[in-house]
mmCIF file of N, CA, C and O in Angstrom:
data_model
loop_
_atom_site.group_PDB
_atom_site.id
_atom_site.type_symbol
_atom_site.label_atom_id
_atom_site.label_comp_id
_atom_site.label_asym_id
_atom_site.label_seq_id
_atom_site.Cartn_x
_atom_site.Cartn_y
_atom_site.Cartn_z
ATOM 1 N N UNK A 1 0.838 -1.196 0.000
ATOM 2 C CA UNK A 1 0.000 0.000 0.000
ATOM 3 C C UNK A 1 0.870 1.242 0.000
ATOM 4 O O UNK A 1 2.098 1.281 0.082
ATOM 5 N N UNK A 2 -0.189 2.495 -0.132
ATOM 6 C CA UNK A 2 0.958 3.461 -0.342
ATOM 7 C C UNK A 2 0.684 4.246 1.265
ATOM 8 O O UNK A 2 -0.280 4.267 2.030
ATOM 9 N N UNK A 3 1.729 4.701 1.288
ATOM 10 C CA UNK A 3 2.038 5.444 2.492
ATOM 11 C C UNK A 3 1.207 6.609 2.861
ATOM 12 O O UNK A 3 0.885 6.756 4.040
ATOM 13 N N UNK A 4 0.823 7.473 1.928
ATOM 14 C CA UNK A 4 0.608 8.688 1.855
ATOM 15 C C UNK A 4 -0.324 8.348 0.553
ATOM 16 O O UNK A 4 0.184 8.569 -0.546
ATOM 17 N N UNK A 5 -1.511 7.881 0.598
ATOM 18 C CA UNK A 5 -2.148 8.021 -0.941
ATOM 19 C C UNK A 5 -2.705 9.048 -1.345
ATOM 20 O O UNK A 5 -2.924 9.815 -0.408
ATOM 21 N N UNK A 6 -3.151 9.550 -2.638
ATOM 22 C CA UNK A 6 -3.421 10.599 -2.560
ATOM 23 C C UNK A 6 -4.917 11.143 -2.932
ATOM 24 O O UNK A 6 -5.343 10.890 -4.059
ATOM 25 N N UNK A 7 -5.699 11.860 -2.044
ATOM 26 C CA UNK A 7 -7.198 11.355 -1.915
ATOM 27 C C UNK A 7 -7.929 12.869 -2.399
ATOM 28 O O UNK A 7 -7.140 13.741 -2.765
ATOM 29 N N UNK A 8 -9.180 13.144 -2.406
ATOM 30 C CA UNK A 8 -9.730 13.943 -2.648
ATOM 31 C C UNK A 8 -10.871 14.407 -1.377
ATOM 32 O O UNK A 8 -11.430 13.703 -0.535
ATOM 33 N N UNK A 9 -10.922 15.389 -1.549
ATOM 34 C CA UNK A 9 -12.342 16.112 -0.633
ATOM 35 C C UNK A 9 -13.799 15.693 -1.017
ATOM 36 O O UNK A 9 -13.921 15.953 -2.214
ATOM 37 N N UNK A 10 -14.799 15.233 -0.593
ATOM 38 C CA UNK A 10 -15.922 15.056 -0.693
ATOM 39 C C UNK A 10 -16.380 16.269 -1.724
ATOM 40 O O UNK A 10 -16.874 16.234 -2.851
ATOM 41 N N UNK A 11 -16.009 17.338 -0.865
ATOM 42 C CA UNK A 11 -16.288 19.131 -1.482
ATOM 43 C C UNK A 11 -15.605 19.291 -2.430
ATOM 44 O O UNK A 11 -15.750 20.458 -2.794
ATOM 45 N N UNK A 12 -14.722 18.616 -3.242
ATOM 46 C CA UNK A 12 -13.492 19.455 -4.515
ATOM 47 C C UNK A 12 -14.845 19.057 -5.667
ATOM 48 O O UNK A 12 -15.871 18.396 -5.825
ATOM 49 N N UNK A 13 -14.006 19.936 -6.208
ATOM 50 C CA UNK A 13 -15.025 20.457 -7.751
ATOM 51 C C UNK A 13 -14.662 19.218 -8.229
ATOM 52 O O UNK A 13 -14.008 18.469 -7.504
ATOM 53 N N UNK A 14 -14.986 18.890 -9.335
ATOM 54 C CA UNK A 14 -14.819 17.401 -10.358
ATOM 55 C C UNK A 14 -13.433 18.068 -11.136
ATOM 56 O O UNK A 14 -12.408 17.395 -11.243
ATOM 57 N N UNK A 15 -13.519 19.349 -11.620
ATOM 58 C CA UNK A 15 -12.570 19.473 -12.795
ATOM 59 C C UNK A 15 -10.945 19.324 -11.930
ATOM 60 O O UNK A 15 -9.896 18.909 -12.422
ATOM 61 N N UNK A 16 -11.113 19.672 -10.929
ATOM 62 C CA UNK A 16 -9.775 19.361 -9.420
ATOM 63 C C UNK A 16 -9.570 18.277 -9.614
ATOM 64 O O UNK A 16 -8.513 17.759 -9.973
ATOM 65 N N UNK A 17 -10.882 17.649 -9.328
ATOM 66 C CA UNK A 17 -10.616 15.742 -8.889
ATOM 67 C C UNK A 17 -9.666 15.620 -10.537
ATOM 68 O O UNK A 17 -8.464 15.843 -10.398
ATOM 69 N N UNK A 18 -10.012 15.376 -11.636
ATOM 70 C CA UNK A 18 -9.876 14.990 -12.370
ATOM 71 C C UNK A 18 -8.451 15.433 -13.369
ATOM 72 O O UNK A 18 -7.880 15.129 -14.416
ATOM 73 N N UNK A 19 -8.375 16.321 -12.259
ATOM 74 C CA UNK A 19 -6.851 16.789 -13.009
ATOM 75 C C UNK A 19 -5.644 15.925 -11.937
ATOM 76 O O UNK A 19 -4.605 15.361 -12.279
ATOM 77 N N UNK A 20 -6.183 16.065 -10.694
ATOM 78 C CA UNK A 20 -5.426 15.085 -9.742
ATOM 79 C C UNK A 20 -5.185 13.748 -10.103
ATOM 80 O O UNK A 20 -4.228 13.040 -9.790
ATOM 81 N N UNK A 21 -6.492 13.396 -11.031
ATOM 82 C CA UNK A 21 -6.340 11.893 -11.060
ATOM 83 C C UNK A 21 -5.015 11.535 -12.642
ATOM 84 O O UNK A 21 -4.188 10.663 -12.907
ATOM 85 N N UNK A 22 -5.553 12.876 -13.335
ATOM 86 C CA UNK A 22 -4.647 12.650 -14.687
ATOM 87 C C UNK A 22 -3.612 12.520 -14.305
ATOM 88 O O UNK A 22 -3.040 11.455 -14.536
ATOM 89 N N UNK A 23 -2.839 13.740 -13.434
ATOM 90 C CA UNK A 23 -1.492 13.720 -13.316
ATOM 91 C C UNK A 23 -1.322 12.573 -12.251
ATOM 92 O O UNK A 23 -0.232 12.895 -11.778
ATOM 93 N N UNK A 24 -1.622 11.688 -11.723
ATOM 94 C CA UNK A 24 -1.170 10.681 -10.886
ATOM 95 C C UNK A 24 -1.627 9.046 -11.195
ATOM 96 O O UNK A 24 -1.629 7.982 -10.576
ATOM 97 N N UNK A 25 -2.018 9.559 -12.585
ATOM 98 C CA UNK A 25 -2.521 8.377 -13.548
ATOM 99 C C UNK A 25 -3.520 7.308 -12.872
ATOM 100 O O UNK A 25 -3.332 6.113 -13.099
ATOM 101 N N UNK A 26 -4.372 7.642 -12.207
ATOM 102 C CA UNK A 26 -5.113 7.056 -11.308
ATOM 103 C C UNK A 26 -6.640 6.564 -12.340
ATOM 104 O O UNK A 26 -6.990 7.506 -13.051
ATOM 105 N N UNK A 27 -7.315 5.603 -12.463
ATOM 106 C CA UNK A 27 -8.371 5.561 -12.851
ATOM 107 C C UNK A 27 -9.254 5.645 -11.109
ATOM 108 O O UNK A 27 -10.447 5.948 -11.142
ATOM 109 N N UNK A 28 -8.816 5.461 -10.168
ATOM 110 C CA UNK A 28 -9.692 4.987 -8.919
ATOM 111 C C UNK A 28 -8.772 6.207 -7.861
ATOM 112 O O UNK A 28 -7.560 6.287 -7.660
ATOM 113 N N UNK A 29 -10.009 7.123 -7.285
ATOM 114 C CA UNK A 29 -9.211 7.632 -6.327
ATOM 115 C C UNK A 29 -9.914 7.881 -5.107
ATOM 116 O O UNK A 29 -10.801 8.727 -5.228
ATOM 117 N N UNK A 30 -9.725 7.219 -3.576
ATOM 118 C CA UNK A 30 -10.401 7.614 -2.465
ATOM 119 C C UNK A 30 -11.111 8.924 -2.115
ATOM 120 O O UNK A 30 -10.368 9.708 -2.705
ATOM 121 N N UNK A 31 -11.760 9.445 -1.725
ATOM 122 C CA UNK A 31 -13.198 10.580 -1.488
ATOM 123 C C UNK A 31 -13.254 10.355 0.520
ATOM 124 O O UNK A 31 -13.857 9.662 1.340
ATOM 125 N N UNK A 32 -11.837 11.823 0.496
ATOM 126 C CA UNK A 32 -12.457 11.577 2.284
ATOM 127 C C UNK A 32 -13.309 13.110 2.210
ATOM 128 O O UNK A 32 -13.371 14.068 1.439
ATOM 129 N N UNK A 33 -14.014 12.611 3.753
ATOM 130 C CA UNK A 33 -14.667 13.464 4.658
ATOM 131 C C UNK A 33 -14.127 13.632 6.108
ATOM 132 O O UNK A 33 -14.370 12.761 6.943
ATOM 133 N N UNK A 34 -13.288 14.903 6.470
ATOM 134 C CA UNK A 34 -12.863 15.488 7.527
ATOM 135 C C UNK A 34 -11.538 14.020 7.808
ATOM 136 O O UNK A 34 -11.237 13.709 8.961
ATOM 137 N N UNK A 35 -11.069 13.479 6.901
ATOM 138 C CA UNK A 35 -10.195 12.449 6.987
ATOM 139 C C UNK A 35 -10.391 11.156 7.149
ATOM 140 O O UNK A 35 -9.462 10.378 7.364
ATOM 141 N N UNK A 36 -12.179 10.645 7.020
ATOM 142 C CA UNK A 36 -12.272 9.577 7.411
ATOM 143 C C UNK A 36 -12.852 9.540 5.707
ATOM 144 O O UNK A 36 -13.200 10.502 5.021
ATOM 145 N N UNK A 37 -12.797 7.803 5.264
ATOM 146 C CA UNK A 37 -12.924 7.534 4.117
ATOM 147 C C UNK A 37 -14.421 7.807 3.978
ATOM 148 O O UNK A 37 -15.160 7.746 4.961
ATOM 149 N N UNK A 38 -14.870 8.110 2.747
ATOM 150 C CA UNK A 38 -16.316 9.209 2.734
ATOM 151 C C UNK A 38 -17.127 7.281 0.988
ATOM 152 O O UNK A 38 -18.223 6.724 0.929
ATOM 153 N N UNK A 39 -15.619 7.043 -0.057
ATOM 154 C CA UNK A 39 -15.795 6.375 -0.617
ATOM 155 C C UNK A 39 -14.426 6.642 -1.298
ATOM 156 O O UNK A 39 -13.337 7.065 -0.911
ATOM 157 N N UNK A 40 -15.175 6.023 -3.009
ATOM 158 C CA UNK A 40 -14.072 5.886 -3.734
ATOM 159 C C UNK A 40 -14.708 6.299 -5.175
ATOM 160 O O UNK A 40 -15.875 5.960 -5.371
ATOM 161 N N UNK A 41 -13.966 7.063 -6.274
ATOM 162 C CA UNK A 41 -14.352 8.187 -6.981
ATOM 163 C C UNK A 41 -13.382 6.654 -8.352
ATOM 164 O O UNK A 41 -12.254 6.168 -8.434
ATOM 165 N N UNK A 42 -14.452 6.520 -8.968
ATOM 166 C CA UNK A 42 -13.961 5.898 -10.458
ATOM 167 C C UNK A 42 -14.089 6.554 -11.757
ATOM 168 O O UNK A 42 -15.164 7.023 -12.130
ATOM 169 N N UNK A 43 -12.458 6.625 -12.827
ATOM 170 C CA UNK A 43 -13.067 6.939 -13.646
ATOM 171 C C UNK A 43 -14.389 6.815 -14.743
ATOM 172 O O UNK A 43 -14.873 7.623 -15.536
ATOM 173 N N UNK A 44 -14.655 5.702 -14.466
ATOM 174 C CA UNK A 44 -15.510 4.528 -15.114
ATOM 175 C C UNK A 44 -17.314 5.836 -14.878
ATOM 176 O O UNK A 44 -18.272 6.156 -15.581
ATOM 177 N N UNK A 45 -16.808 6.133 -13.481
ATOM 178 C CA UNK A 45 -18.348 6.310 -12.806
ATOM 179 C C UNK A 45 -18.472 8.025 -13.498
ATOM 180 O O UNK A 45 -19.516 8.663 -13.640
ATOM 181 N N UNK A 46 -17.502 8.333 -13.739
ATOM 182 C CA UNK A 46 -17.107 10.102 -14.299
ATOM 183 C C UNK A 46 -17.828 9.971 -15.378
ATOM 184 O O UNK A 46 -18.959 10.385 -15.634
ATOM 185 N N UNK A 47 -16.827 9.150 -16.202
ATOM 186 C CA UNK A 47 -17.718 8.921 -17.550
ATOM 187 C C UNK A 47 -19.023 8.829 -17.851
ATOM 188 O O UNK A 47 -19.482 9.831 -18.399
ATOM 189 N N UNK A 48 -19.892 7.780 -17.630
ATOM 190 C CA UNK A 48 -21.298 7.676 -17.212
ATOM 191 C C UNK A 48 -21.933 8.990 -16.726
ATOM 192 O O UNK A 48 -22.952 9.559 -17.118
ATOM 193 N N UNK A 49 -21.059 9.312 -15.773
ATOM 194 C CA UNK A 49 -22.373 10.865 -15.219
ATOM 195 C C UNK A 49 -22.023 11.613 -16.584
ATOM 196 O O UNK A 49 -23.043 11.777 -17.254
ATOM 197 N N UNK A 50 -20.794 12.145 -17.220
ATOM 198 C CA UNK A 50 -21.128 12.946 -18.034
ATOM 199 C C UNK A 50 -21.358 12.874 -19.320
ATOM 200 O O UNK A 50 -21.337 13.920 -19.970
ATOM 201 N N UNK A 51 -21.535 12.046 -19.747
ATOM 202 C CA UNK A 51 -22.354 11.384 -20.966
ATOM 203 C C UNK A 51 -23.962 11.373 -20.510
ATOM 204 O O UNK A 51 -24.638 11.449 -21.536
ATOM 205 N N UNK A 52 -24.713 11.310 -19.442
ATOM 206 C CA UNK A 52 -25.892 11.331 -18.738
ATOM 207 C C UNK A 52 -26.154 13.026 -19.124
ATOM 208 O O UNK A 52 -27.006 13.557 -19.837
ATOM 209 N N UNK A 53 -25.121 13.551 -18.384
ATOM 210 C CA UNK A 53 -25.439 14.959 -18.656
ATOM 211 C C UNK A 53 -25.375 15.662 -19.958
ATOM 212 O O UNK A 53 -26.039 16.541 -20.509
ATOM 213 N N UNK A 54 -24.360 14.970 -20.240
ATOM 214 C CA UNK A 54 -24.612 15.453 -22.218
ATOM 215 C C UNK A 54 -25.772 15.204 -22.425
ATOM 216 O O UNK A 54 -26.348 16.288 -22.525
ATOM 217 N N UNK A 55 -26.705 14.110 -22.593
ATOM 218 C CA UNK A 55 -27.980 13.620 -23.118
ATOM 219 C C UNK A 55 -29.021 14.554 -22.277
ATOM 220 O O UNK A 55 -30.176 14.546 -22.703
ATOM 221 N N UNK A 56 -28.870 14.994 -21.650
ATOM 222 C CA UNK A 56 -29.371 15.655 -20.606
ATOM 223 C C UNK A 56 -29.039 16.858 -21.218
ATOM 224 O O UNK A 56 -30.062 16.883 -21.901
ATOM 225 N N UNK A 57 -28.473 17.853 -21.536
ATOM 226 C CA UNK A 57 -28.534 19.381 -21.934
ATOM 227 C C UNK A 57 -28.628 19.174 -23.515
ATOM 228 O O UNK A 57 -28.691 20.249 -24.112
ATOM 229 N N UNK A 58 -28.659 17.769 -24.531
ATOM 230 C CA UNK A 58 -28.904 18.118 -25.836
ATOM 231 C C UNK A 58 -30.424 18.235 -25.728
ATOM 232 O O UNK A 58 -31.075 19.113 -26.296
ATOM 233 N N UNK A 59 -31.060 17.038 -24.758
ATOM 234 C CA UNK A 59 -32.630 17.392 -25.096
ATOM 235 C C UNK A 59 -32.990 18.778 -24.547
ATOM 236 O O UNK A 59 -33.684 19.477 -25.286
ATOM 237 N N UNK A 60 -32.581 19.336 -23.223
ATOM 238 C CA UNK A 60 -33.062 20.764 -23.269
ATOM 239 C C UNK A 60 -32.541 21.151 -24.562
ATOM 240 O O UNK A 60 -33.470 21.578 -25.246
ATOM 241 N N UNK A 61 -31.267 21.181 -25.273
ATOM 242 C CA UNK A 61 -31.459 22.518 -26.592
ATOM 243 C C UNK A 61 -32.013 21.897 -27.847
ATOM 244 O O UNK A 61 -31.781 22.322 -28.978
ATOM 245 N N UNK A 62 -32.747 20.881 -27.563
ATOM 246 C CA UNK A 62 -33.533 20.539 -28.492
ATOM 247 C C UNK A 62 -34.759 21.215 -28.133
ATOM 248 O O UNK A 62 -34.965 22.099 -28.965
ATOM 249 N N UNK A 63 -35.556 21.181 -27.353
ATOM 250 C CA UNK A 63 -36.529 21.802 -26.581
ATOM 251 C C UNK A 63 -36.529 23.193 -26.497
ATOM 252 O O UNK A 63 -37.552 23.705 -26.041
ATOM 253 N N UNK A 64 -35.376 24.105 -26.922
ATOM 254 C CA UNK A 64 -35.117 25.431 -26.813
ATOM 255 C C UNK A 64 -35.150 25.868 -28.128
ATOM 256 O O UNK A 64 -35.753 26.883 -28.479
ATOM 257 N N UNK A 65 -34.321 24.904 -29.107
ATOM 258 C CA UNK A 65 -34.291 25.386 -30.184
ATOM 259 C C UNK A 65 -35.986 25.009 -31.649
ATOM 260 O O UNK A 65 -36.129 25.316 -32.832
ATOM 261 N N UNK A 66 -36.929 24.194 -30.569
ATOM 262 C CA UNK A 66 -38.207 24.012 -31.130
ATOM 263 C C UNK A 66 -39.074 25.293 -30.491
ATOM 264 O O UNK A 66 -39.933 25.876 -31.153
ATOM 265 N N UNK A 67 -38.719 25.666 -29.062
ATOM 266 C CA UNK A 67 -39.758 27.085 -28.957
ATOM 267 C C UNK A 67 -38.839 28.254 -29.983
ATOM 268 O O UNK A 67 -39.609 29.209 -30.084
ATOM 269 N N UNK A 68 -37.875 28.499 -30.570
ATOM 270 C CA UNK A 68 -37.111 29.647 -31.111
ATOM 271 C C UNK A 68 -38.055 29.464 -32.593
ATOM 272 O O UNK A 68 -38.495 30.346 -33.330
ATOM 273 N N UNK A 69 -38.215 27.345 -32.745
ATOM 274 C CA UNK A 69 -38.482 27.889 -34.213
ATOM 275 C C UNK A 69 -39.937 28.226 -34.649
ATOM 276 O O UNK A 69 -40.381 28.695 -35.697
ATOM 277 N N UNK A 70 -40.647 27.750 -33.266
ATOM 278 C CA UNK A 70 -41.881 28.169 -33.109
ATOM 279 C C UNK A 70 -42.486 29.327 -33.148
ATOM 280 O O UNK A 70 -43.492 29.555 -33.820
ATOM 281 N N UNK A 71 -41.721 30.379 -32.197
ATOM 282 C CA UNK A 71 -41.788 31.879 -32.182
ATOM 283 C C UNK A 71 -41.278 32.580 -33.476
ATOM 284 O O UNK A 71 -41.900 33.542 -33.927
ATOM 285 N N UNK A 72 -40.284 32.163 -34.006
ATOM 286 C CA UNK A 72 -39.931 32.955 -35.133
ATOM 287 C C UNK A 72 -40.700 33.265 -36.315
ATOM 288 O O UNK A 72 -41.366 32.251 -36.523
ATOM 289 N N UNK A 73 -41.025 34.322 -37.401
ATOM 290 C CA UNK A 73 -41.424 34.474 -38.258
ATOM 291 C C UNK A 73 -41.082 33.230 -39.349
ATOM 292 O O UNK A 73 -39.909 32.857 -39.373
ATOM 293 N N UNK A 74 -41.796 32.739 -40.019
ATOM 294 C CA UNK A 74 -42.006 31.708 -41.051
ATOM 295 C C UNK A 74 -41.607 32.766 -42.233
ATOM 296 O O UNK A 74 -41.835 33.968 -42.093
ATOM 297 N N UNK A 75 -40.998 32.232 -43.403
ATOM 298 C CA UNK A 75 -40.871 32.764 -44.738
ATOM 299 C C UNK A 75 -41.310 32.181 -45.655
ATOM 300 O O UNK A 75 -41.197 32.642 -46.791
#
């Protein structure tokens, strides 16, 4: 095991986590709270949420860009 591993805050932003994990080539990195283990942060699980959220903000601008073409003058 490692001596000193190197972990993340429950509270750090994702784009933090994920630069921590690049530079320490980590796909898997521990998630404490006030120092006690909180879980464990996978790249695997990153992926998934933001591919979720992609699909997730194309249908809103699909939905945005049908009221624009709705409101707009027809030619």
């Amino acid at each position: 095991m490692t001596a000193e591993p190197l972990v993340v805050a429950v509270d750090d932003e994702l784009p933090r986590v994920l630069h921590h994990m690049a530079e320490a080539h980590a796909r898997r990195i521990p998630v404490v709270d006030d120092g006690s283990l909180a879980g464990k942060l996978a790249l695997d699980d990153v992926v998934i949420l933001l591919v979720g959220e992609s699909a997730h903000v194309s249908a809103q601008l699909d939905n945005v860009a049908g009221v624009i073409r709705s409101a707009s003058p027809q030619e």
